[in-house]
mmCIF file of C-alpha atoms in Angstrom:
data_model
loop_
_atom_site.group_PDB
_atom_site.id
_atom_site.type_symbol
_atom_site.label_atom_id
_atom_site.label_comp_id
_atom_site.label_asym_id
_atom_site.label_seq_id
_atom_site.Cartn_x
_atom_site.Cartn_y
_atom_site.Cartn_z
ATOM 1 C CA MET A 1 -198.803 -171.167 -166.815
ATOM 2 C CA PRO A 2 -195.886 -172.869 -168.689
ATOM 3 C CA SER A 3 -196.705 -175.578 -171.228
ATOM 4 C CA ARG A 4 -194.720 -178.232 -169.350
ATOM 5 C CA ARG A 5 -193.536 -178.734 -165.776
ATOM 6 C CA ILE A 6 -190.538 -176.370 -164.900
ATOM 7 C CA THR A 7 -187.837 -178.408 -163.309
ATOM 8 C CA MET A 8 -184.938 -177.603 -160.998
ATOM 9 C CA GLN A 9 -182.616 -177.940 -164.160
ATOM 10 C CA ASP A 10 -184.573 -175.313 -166.035
ATOM 11 C CA ILE A 11 -184.042 -172.829 -163.147
ATOM 12 C CA ALA A 12 -180.243 -173.823 -162.806
ATOM 13 C CA SER A 13 -179.786 -173.146 -166.564
ATOM 14 C CA ALA A 14 -181.500 -169.776 -166.472
ATOM 15 C CA CYS A 15 -179.408 -168.904 -163.382
ATOM 16 C CA GLY A 16 -176.208 -170.148 -164.845
ATOM 17 C CA LEU A 17 -175.958 -172.452 -161.855
ATOM 18 C CA SER A 18 -175.774 -176.164 -161.120
ATOM 19 C CA ARG A 19 -178.791 -178.216 -160.438
ATOM 20 C CA ASN A 20 -177.226 -179.295 -157.029
ATOM 21 C CA THR A 21 -176.968 -175.503 -156.042
ATOM 22 C CA VAL A 22 -180.675 -174.978 -156.916
ATOM 23 C CA SER A 23 -181.609 -178.107 -154.834
ATOM 24 C CA LYS A 24 -179.563 -176.797 -151.900
ATOM 25 C CA VAL A 25 -181.787 -173.686 -151.914
ATOM 26 C CA PHE A 26 -185.066 -175.555 -152.147
ATOM 27 C CA ASN A 27 -184.190 -178.077 -149.606
ATOM 28 C CA ASN A 28 -182.578 -175.666 -147.187
ATOM 29 C CA ARG A 29 -179.299 -177.516 -146.912
ATOM 30 C CA GLY A 30 -175.572 -176.656 -147.373
ATOM 31 C CA ALA A 31 -174.027 -173.270 -147.563
ATOM 32 C CA VAL A 32 -175.312 -171.003 -150.338
ATOM 33 C CA PRO A 33 -174.491 -167.231 -150.588
ATOM 34 C CA GLN A 34 -177.504 -165.159 -149.842
ATOM 35 C CA ASP A 35 -177.402 -163.452 -153.086
ATOM 36 C CA THR A 36 -177.587 -166.699 -154.988
ATOM 37 C CA ARG A 37 -180.431 -167.926 -152.936
ATOM 38 C CA ASN A 38 -182.454 -164.808 -153.804
ATOM 39 C CA LEU A 39 -181.552 -165.119 -157.367
ATOM 40 C CA VAL A 40 -182.747 -168.726 -157.593
ATOM 41 C CA LEU A 41 -186.086 -167.891 -155.794
ATOM 42 C CA ARG A 42 -186.657 -164.922 -158.154
ATOM 43 C CA LYS A 43 -186.143 -166.982 -161.082
ATOM 44 C CA ALA A 44 -188.471 -169.883 -159.632
ATOM 45 C CA LYS A 45 -191.185 -167.198 -159.299
ATOM 46 C CA GLU A 46 -190.593 -165.930 -162.821
ATOM 47 C CA LEU A 47 -190.689 -169.498 -164.301
ATOM 48 C CA GLY A 48 -193.601 -170.663 -162.139
ATOM 49 C CA TYR A 49 -191.789 -173.486 -160.659
ATOM 50 C CA GLY A 50 -193.865 -176.269 -159.222
ATOM 51 C CA PHE A 51 -196.368 -174.213 -157.049
ATOM 52 C CA PRO A 52 -198.525 -171.089 -157.142
ATOM 53 C CA ALA A 53 -196.778 -167.845 -157.184
ATOM 54 C CA ASP A 54 -198.184 -166.648 -153.910
ATOM 55 C CA GLU A 55 -196.577 -169.833 -152.366
ATOM 56 C CA ILE A 56 -193.033 -168.971 -153.512
ATOM 57 C CA PRO A 57 -190.590 -168.777 -150.488
ATOM 58 C CA VAL A 58 -190.136 -165.000 -149.664
ATOM 59 C CA LEU A 59 -186.714 -163.541 -150.517
ATOM 60 C CA LEU A 60 -184.370 -164.107 -147.510
ATOM 61 C CA GLN A 61 -183.127 -160.888 -146.017
ATOM 62 C CA PRO A 62 -179.332 -160.594 -144.986
ATOM 63 C CA ALA A 63 -178.858 -162.506 -141.633
ATOM 64 C CA GLY A 64 -177.260 -159.334 -139.989
ATOM 65 C CA HIS A 65 -173.705 -157.950 -139.352
ATOM 66 C CA ILE A 66 -170.549 -159.468 -137.930
ATOM 67 C CA ALA A 67 -168.333 -156.873 -136.324
ATOM 68 C CA LEU A 68 -164.499 -156.947 -136.613
ATOM 69 C CA LEU A 69 -162.835 -155.054 -133.981
ATOM 70 C CA THR A 70 -159.150 -154.490 -134.348
ATOM 71 C CA ARG A 71 -156.360 -152.100 -133.348
ATOM 72 C CA TYR A 72 -154.721 -152.235 -136.773
ATOM 73 C CA LEU A 73 -155.958 -153.821 -139.895
ATOM 74 C CA PRO A 74 -153.643 -156.752 -140.966
ATOM 75 C CA SER A 75 -150.892 -155.806 -143.486
ATOM 76 C CA GLN A 76 -149.982 -158.147 -146.309
ATOM 77 C CA LEU A 77 -147.069 -159.290 -144.203
ATOM 78 C CA HIS A 78 -149.562 -160.603 -141.585
ATOM 79 C CA TYR A 79 -151.473 -164.046 -141.437
ATOM 80 C CA GLY A 80 -154.492 -161.823 -140.955
ATOM 81 C CA THR A 81 -154.964 -161.171 -144.593
ATOM 82 C CA GLN A 82 -155.560 -164.934 -145.301
ATOM 83 C CA PHE A 83 -157.761 -165.034 -142.229
ATOM 84 C CA LEU A 84 -160.113 -162.297 -143.403
ATOM 85 C CA SER A 85 -160.555 -163.679 -146.774
ATOM 86 C CA SER A 86 -161.541 -167.126 -145.623
ATOM 87 C CA PHE A 87 -163.694 -165.722 -142.499
ATOM 88 C CA THR A 88 -165.471 -163.220 -144.869
ATOM 89 C CA ASP A 89 -166.148 -165.948 -147.285
ATOM 90 C CA ARG A 90 -167.728 -168.198 -144.882
ATOM 91 C CA ILE A 91 -170.029 -165.824 -142.931
ATOM 92 C CA SER A 92 -171.172 -164.316 -146.248
ATOM 93 C CA ARG A 93 -172.555 -167.713 -147.166
ATOM 94 C CA GLU A 94 -174.757 -167.687 -144.302
ATOM 95 C CA GLY A 95 -176.204 -164.166 -145.052
ATOM 96 C CA TYR A 96 -173.843 -162.141 -142.750
ATOM 97 C CA THR A 97 -171.938 -158.877 -143.749
ATOM 98 C CA LEU A 98 -168.638 -157.823 -142.233
ATOM 99 C CA LYS A 99 -168.406 -154.370 -140.677
ATOM 100 C CA ILE A 100 -164.970 -153.217 -139.518
ATOM 101 C CA TYR A 101 -164.155 -151.085 -136.499
ATOM 102 C CA GLU A 102 -160.680 -149.930 -135.944
ATOM 103 C CA ILE A 103 -160.203 -148.878 -132.373
ATOM 104 C CA SER A 104 -158.349 -145.538 -131.926
ATOM 105 C CA PRO A 105 -155.730 -145.175 -129.348
ATOM 106 C CA GLU A 106 -158.086 -142.773 -127.510
ATOM 107 C CA GLU A 107 -160.985 -145.317 -127.447
ATOM 108 C CA LEU A 108 -158.581 -148.089 -126.243
ATOM 109 C CA LYS A 109 -157.326 -145.867 -123.393
ATOM 110 C CA ALA A 110 -160.860 -144.808 -122.344
ATOM 111 C CA LYS A 111 -162.149 -148.163 -122.743
ATOM 112 C CA ARG A 112 -164.841 -146.818 -125.052
ATOM 113 C CA LEU A 113 -166.482 -148.504 -128.141
ATOM 114 C CA PRO A 114 -166.195 -146.569 -131.477
ATOM 115 C CA PRO A 115 -169.303 -144.239 -131.896
ATOM 116 C CA HIS A 116 -170.679 -145.915 -134.878
ATOM 117 C CA PHE A 117 -170.728 -149.484 -133.147
ATOM 118 C CA VAL A 118 -174.409 -150.195 -132.526
ATOM 119 C CA SER A 119 -174.594 -153.415 -130.435
ATOM 120 C CA THR A 120 -178.372 -154.051 -131.542
ATOM 121 C CA GLN A 121 -177.155 -154.301 -135.067
ATOM 122 C CA ILE A 122 -174.405 -156.814 -134.434
ATOM 123 C CA ALA A 123 -174.943 -160.587 -134.278
ATOM 124 C CA GLY A 124 -171.419 -161.505 -133.489
ATOM 125 C CA ILE A 125 -167.928 -160.185 -132.981
ATOM 126 C CA VAL A 126 -164.391 -161.323 -134.145
ATOM 127 C CA CYS A 127 -161.264 -159.638 -132.745
ATOM 128 C CA ILE A 128 -157.900 -159.468 -134.204
ATOM 129 C CA GLU A 129 -154.831 -157.642 -133.392
ATOM 130 C CA LEU A 130 -156.641 -156.561 -130.176
ATOM 131 C CA PHE A 131 -154.834 -157.532 -127.108
ATOM 132 C CA ASP A 132 -156.143 -155.285 -124.296
ATOM 133 C CA ARG A 133 -157.571 -157.435 -121.517
ATOM 134 C CA ASP A 134 -159.763 -154.805 -120.050
ATOM 135 C CA TYR A 135 -161.052 -153.837 -123.502
ATOM 136 C CA ILE A 136 -161.876 -157.287 -124.305
ATOM 137 C CA ASP A 137 -163.824 -157.820 -121.074
ATOM 138 C CA ILE A 138 -165.738 -154.736 -121.802
ATOM 139 C CA ILE A 139 -166.829 -156.399 -125.188
ATOM 140 C CA SER A 140 -167.531 -159.558 -123.478
ATOM 141 C CA ARG A 141 -170.104 -157.951 -121.418
ATOM 142 C CA LEU A 142 -172.127 -156.822 -124.350
ATOM 143 C CA ASP A 143 -173.497 -160.525 -124.432
ATOM 144 C CA ILE A 144 -172.779 -160.785 -128.108
ATOM 145 C CA PRO A 145 -171.228 -163.918 -129.423
ATOM 146 C CA MET A 146 -167.465 -163.403 -129.826
ATOM 147 C CA VAL A 147 -164.360 -165.180 -131.095
ATOM 148 C CA LEU A 148 -160.803 -164.119 -130.517
ATOM 149 C CA THR A 149 -157.963 -164.682 -132.883
ATOM 150 C CA ASP A 150 -154.659 -164.421 -130.864
ATOM 151 C CA THR A 151 -155.353 -163.202 -127.265
ATOM 152 C CA PRO A 152 -154.072 -160.970 -124.513
ATOM 153 C CA PRO A 153 -150.648 -162.120 -123.112
ATOM 154 C CA ASP A 154 -152.202 -163.640 -120.036
ATOM 155 C CA ALA A 155 -155.029 -165.611 -121.774
ATOM 156 C CA ILE A 156 -153.093 -168.929 -121.594
ATOM 157 C CA THR A 157 -153.950 -168.835 -117.649
ATOM 158 C CA ALA A 158 -157.195 -166.858 -117.859
ATOM 159 C CA LEU A 159 -160.884 -167.998 -117.901
ATOM 160 C CA MET A 160 -162.473 -165.701 -120.607
ATOM 161 C CA ASP A 161 -166.207 -165.536 -121.662
ATOM 162 C CA CYS A 162 -165.639 -166.089 -125.403
ATOM 163 C CA ASP A 163 -164.244 -168.680 -128.005
ATOM 164 C CA ARG A 164 -160.631 -168.537 -129.124
ATOM 165 C CA VAL A 165 -159.171 -169.883 -132.470
ATOM 166 C CA THR A 166 -155.519 -169.473 -132.636
ATOM 167 C CA MET A 167 -152.278 -170.966 -134.155
ATOM 168 C CA GLU A 168 -150.268 -173.401 -132.148
ATOM 169 C CA ASN A 169 -147.034 -171.767 -130.927
ATOM 170 C CA ILE A 170 -145.303 -173.879 -128.248
ATOM 171 C CA ALA A 171 -144.632 -177.064 -130.186
ATOM 172 C CA GLY A 172 -143.496 -174.923 -133.092
ATOM 173 C CA ILE A 173 -140.923 -173.135 -131.168
ATOM 174 C CA MET A 174 -139.760 -176.447 -129.643
ATOM 175 C CA ALA A 175 -139.309 -178.076 -132.807
ATOM 176 C CA LEU A 176 -137.026 -175.095 -134.050
ATOM 177 C CA ILE A 177 -134.867 -175.251 -130.927
ATOM 178 C CA ARG A 178 -134.657 -179.149 -131.092
ATOM 179 C CA HIS A 179 -133.291 -178.670 -134.723
ATOM 180 C CA ILE A 180 -130.871 -176.015 -134.030
ATOM 181 C CA VAL A 181 -129.605 -177.817 -130.829
ATOM 182 C CA LYS A 182 -128.862 -180.903 -133.130
ATOM 183 C CA ALA A 183 -127.001 -178.505 -135.453
ATOM 184 C CA GLY A 184 -124.695 -177.557 -132.443
ATOM 185 C CA ALA A 185 -126.504 -174.524 -130.782
ATOM 186 C CA ARG A 186 -125.872 -174.294 -127.066
ATOM 187 C CA ARG A 187 -126.315 -170.563 -126.138
ATOM 188 C CA ILE A 188 -129.838 -169.529 -127.612
ATOM 189 C CA GLY A 189 -131.199 -166.070 -127.459
ATOM 190 C CA PHE A 190 -134.803 -164.788 -127.805
ATOM 191 C CA VAL A 191 -135.772 -161.769 -129.759
ATOM 192 C CA GLY A 192 -139.352 -160.123 -129.232
ATOM 193 C CA ASP A 193 -141.761 -158.790 -126.643
ATOM 194 C CA TYR A 194 -143.281 -161.810 -124.954
ATOM 195 C CA ASN A 195 -145.785 -159.297 -123.254
ATOM 196 C CA HIS A 196 -147.408 -158.057 -126.404
ATOM 197 C CA CYS A 197 -149.923 -160.853 -127.100
ATOM 198 C CA GLY A 198 -150.803 -164.452 -126.278
ATOM 199 C CA SER A 199 -148.919 -165.927 -129.107
ATOM 200 C CA PHE A 200 -145.731 -164.298 -128.131
ATOM 201 C CA ARG A 201 -146.233 -165.307 -124.713
ATOM 202 C CA GLU A 202 -146.627 -168.823 -125.789
ATOM 203 C CA ARG A 203 -143.463 -168.832 -127.988
ATOM 204 C CA TRP A 204 -141.747 -167.539 -125.006
ATOM 205 C CA TYR A 205 -143.140 -170.527 -122.905
ATOM 206 C CA GLY A 206 -142.005 -172.896 -125.668
ATOM 207 C CA TYR A 207 -138.586 -171.422 -125.714
ATOM 208 C CA HIS A 208 -137.904 -171.931 -122.037
ATOM 209 C CA GLN A 209 -139.506 -175.352 -122.148
ATOM 210 C CA ALA A 210 -137.134 -176.331 -124.884
ATOM 211 C CA LEU A 211 -134.225 -175.053 -123.121
ATOM 212 C CA ILE A 212 -135.158 -177.274 -120.107
ATOM 213 C CA GLU A 213 -135.707 -180.276 -122.365
ATOM 214 C CA ASN A 214 -132.331 -179.968 -123.944
ATOM 215 C CA GLY A 215 -130.408 -179.478 -120.704
ATOM 216 C CA LEU A 216 -129.625 -175.700 -121.496
ATOM 217 C CA ARG A 217 -129.417 -172.720 -119.290
ATOM 218 C CA PHE A 218 -131.510 -169.762 -119.885
ATOM 219 C CA ASP A 219 -129.490 -166.417 -120.077
ATOM 220 C CA SER A 220 -131.387 -163.173 -120.334
ATOM 221 C CA GLN A 221 -128.204 -161.516 -121.636
ATOM 222 C CA TYR A 222 -128.681 -163.181 -124.984
ATOM 223 C CA CYS A 223 -132.262 -161.721 -125.256
ATOM 224 C CA ILE A 224 -133.743 -158.711 -126.755
ATOM 225 C CA CYS A 225 -137.353 -158.414 -125.233
ATOM 226 C CA GLU A 226 -138.012 -154.678 -125.014
ATOM 227 C CA PRO A 227 -141.621 -153.528 -125.569
ATOM 228 C CA ASP A 228 -143.071 -154.280 -129.039
ATOM 229 C CA ASN A 229 -143.182 -150.588 -130.082
ATOM 230 C CA SER A 230 -139.348 -150.421 -129.789
ATOM 231 C CA PRO A 231 -137.520 -150.098 -133.257
ATOM 232 C CA TYR A 232 -136.891 -153.662 -133.995
ATOM 233 C CA ASP A 233 -136.554 -152.764 -137.569
ATOM 234 C CA ASP A 234 -133.791 -150.203 -136.997
ATOM 235 C CA SER A 235 -130.359 -151.616 -137.548
ATOM 236 C CA ALA A 236 -128.412 -149.197 -135.286
ATOM 237 C CA TRP A 237 -130.924 -149.839 -132.461
ATOM 238 C CA LEU A 238 -130.321 -153.801 -132.880
ATOM 239 C CA MET A 239 -126.647 -153.133 -133.179
ATOM 240 C CA SER A 240 -126.542 -151.421 -129.801
ATOM 241 C CA ARG A 241 -128.330 -154.207 -128.234
ATOM 242 C CA LEU A 242 -125.946 -156.747 -129.786
ATOM 243 C CA ASP A 243 -123.074 -154.748 -128.365
ATOM 244 C CA GLN A 244 -124.484 -155.036 -124.843
ATOM 245 C CA MET A 245 -124.122 -158.786 -124.940
ATOM 246 C CA PRO A 246 -121.035 -160.506 -123.328
ATOM 247 C CA SER A 247 -120.777 -162.354 -126.638
ATOM 248 C CA LEU A 248 -123.163 -163.598 -129.211
ATOM 249 C CA PRO A 249 -125.276 -166.617 -128.834
ATOM 250 C CA ASP A 250 -125.271 -169.495 -131.258
ATOM 251 C CA ALA A 251 -128.612 -168.829 -132.496
ATOM 252 C CA PHE A 252 -131.592 -166.348 -132.186
ATOM 253 C CA ILE A 253 -135.090 -167.476 -131.863
ATOM 254 C CA CYS A 254 -137.199 -164.593 -133.257
ATOM 255 C CA VAL A 255 -140.875 -164.027 -132.123
ATOM 256 C CA ASN A 256 -141.887 -163.665 -135.701
ATOM 257 C CA ASP A 257 -140.433 -163.195 -139.308
ATOM 258 C CA TYR A 258 -140.979 -159.437 -139.112
ATOM 259 C CA LEU A 259 -138.212 -159.212 -136.371
ATOM 260 C CA ALA A 260 -136.017 -162.047 -137.811
ATOM 261 C CA ILE A 261 -135.391 -160.340 -141.205
ATOM 262 C CA PRO A 262 -133.916 -156.804 -139.804
ATOM 263 C CA LEU A 263 -131.918 -158.914 -137.252
ATOM 264 C CA MET A 264 -130.374 -160.993 -140.095
ATOM 265 C CA LEU A 265 -129.379 -157.807 -141.883
ATOM 266 C CA THR A 266 -127.905 -156.360 -138.768
ATOM 267 C CA LEU A 267 -125.856 -159.528 -138.042
ATOM 268 C CA LYS A 268 -124.625 -159.241 -141.581
ATOM 269 C CA LYS A 269 -123.542 -155.702 -141.219
ATOM 270 C CA ARG A 270 -121.486 -156.891 -138.208
ATOM 271 C CA GLY A 271 -119.600 -159.219 -140.404
ATOM 272 C CA LEU A 272 -121.361 -162.499 -139.263
ATOM 273 C CA SER A 273 -122.214 -165.221 -141.708
ATOM 274 C CA ILE A 274 -125.679 -166.873 -141.347
ATOM 275 C CA PRO A 275 -125.861 -169.862 -140.467
ATOM 276 C CA GLU A 276 -122.160 -170.614 -140.146
ATOM 277 C CA ASP A 277 -121.492 -168.044 -137.415
ATOM 278 C CA ILE A 278 -124.948 -167.723 -135.958
ATOM 279 C CA MET A 279 -128.220 -169.087 -136.867
ATOM 280 C CA VAL A 280 -131.741 -167.336 -136.913
ATOM 281 C CA THR A 281 -135.299 -168.526 -136.943
ATOM 282 C CA GLY A 282 -138.615 -166.589 -137.346
ATOM 283 C CA PHE A 283 -142.303 -167.476 -137.088
ATOM 284 C CA ASP A 284 -145.399 -166.828 -139.410
ATOM 285 C CA GLY A 285 -144.193 -168.056 -142.526
ATOM 286 C CA MET A 286 -144.992 -164.789 -144.549
ATOM 287 C CA PRO A 287 -143.903 -164.870 -148.095
ATOM 288 C CA GLN A 288 -140.842 -162.564 -147.931
ATOM 289 C CA SER A 289 -139.189 -165.117 -145.640
ATOM 290 C CA ALA A 290 -138.498 -167.337 -148.579
ATOM 291 C CA TYR A 291 -136.484 -164.572 -150.216
ATOM 292 C CA THR A 292 -133.959 -163.415 -147.569
ATOM 293 C CA ASP A 293 -130.424 -163.983 -147.766
ATOM 294 C CA PRO A 294 -130.183 -166.702 -146.746
ATOM 295 C CA PRO A 295 -133.849 -167.994 -146.773
ATOM 296 C CA LEU A 296 -135.459 -167.873 -143.125
ATOM 297 C CA THR A 297 -136.198 -171.096 -141.309
ATOM 298 C CA THR A 298 -139.641 -170.279 -139.906
ATOM 299 C CA VAL A 299 -142.969 -171.743 -138.749
ATOM 300 C CA ARG A 300 -145.978 -171.198 -141.042
ATOM 301 C CA ILE A 301 -149.345 -170.030 -139.613
ATOM 302 C CA HIS A 302 -152.269 -171.383 -141.584
ATOM 303 C CA GLY A 303 -154.188 -168.344 -141.691
ATOM 304 C CA THR A 304 -156.810 -169.597 -144.120
ATOM 305 C CA GLU A 305 -157.813 -172.521 -141.940
ATOM 306 C CA ILE A 306 -157.846 -170.311 -138.873
ATOM 307 C CA GLY A 307 -160.151 -167.959 -140.452
ATOM 308 C CA ARG A 308 -162.715 -170.611 -141.632
ATOM 309 C CA LEU A 309 -162.720 -172.312 -138.212
ATOM 310 C CA ALA A 310 -163.145 -168.845 -136.352
ATOM 311 C CA ALA A 311 -166.010 -168.336 -138.763
ATOM 312 C CA GLU A 312 -167.673 -171.635 -137.911
ATOM 313 C CA LEU A 313 -167.264 -171.305 -134.308
ATOM 314 C CA LEU A 314 -168.847 -167.978 -134.281
ATOM 315 C CA LEU A 315 -171.810 -169.282 -136.440
ATOM 316 C CA ASN A 316 -172.113 -172.112 -134.008
ATOM 317 C CA ARG A 317 -171.983 -169.777 -130.964
ATOM 318 C CA ILE A 318 -174.751 -167.561 -132.737
ATOM 319 C CA HIS A 319 -176.981 -170.557 -133.160
ATOM 320 C CA THR A 320 -176.354 -172.166 -129.790
ATOM 321 C CA PRO A 321 -175.258 -169.453 -127.205
ATOM 322 C CA THR A 322 -175.051 -171.997 -124.209
ATOM 323 C CA PHE A 323 -172.627 -174.324 -125.703
ATOM 324 C CA PRO A 324 -169.467 -174.285 -123.531
ATOM 325 C CA TYR A 325 -166.666 -171.990 -124.686
ATOM 326 C CA SER A 326 -163.829 -173.566 -126.549
ATOM 327 C CA TRP A 327 -160.243 -172.821 -127.396
ATOM 328 C CA THR A 328 -159.131 -174.242 -130.754
ATOM 329 C CA ARG A 329 -155.441 -174.280 -132.048
ATOM 330 C CA VAL A 330 -154.516 -174.807 -135.766
ATOM 331 C CA ARG A 331 -151.149 -176.814 -136.028
ATOM 332 C CA SER A 332 -148.325 -174.644 -137.180
ATOM 333 C CA THR A 333 -145.818 -176.063 -139.666
ATOM 334 C CA PRO A 334 -141.872 -175.813 -139.372
ATOM 335 C CA ILE A 335 -140.138 -174.722 -142.575
ATOM 336 C CA TRP A 336 -136.571 -175.659 -142.876
ATOM 337 C CA ARG A 337 -134.339 -173.219 -144.564
ATOM 338 C CA GLU A 338 -130.835 -171.944 -145.057
ATOM 339 C CA SER A 339 -130.782 -169.621 -141.968
ATOM 340 C CA THR A 340 -130.200 -172.693 -139.827
ATOM 341 C CA ARG A 341 -127.537 -175.314 -140.317
ATOM 342 C CA SER A 342 -128.755 -178.835 -141.500
ATOM 343 C CA VAL A 343 -128.519 -181.798 -139.190
#
């Protein structure tokens, strides 16, 4: 036995942690990573803290696995990279580990889960870049807590047996259009496949609502809305679509930055000045949007906050399975840059 009473501060010093962290472990409050909890408990046993060694709490085991199901892992151009970082950090503090399952085209077509997906080992599911409604319905029937980030295109009008955390889309697009209308735009086109996913569909709704609000007429001749797998990044393809228009609009609302950037390059190849001849906006707020020529007006998605909220919602669902399903939207933020005229 030690010659004096061992304190929480002794344990904290031995572990290189704060006394507050040690207190959280012994009082079972607050978020402390599983590895840290185990370190504190081991050190307490070594030092003989406060009670006989055989009464030391047992080392906690990992809480289980959270499965990430996706068609494509997010690239650095996607808000999902920020999402994954904050989501993984939050679930790991509760002792969960993330297992990633990338759904192949064959598995998606056959509506089949990956062979290494074992439902009995999964405590919760998060889906990102997975927009097939039938496939998501199959996952829902596994009766495992699930949260979606972004959704199938029809989700805005559908009742789904899962929680959803997404970015706000409609108000962001409407804010862009109000701005460019004040800057003189009357003919406004839309670029992107609004049938690709829920966020694109909502941006399409926002585009139409803003036209109505500003007394403007929708004209499909000013829109490029081919399927998402079309070569939107190919200048020749974009030029051919522009050539089919009776005239160019005053502005293009692009469904995301990834489509806006090649469109701007194509318009400049056509000899047009941005924003003097035509204005262009994006959506996402990816870092590259600040370095285009001119810098792109866009709407920033707060991926870190979406990831944190998605983790909280999934953890709550795991602990309280009967709680009503919810749909949470995180406010998006317009960023005004030189691809639109000032007002």
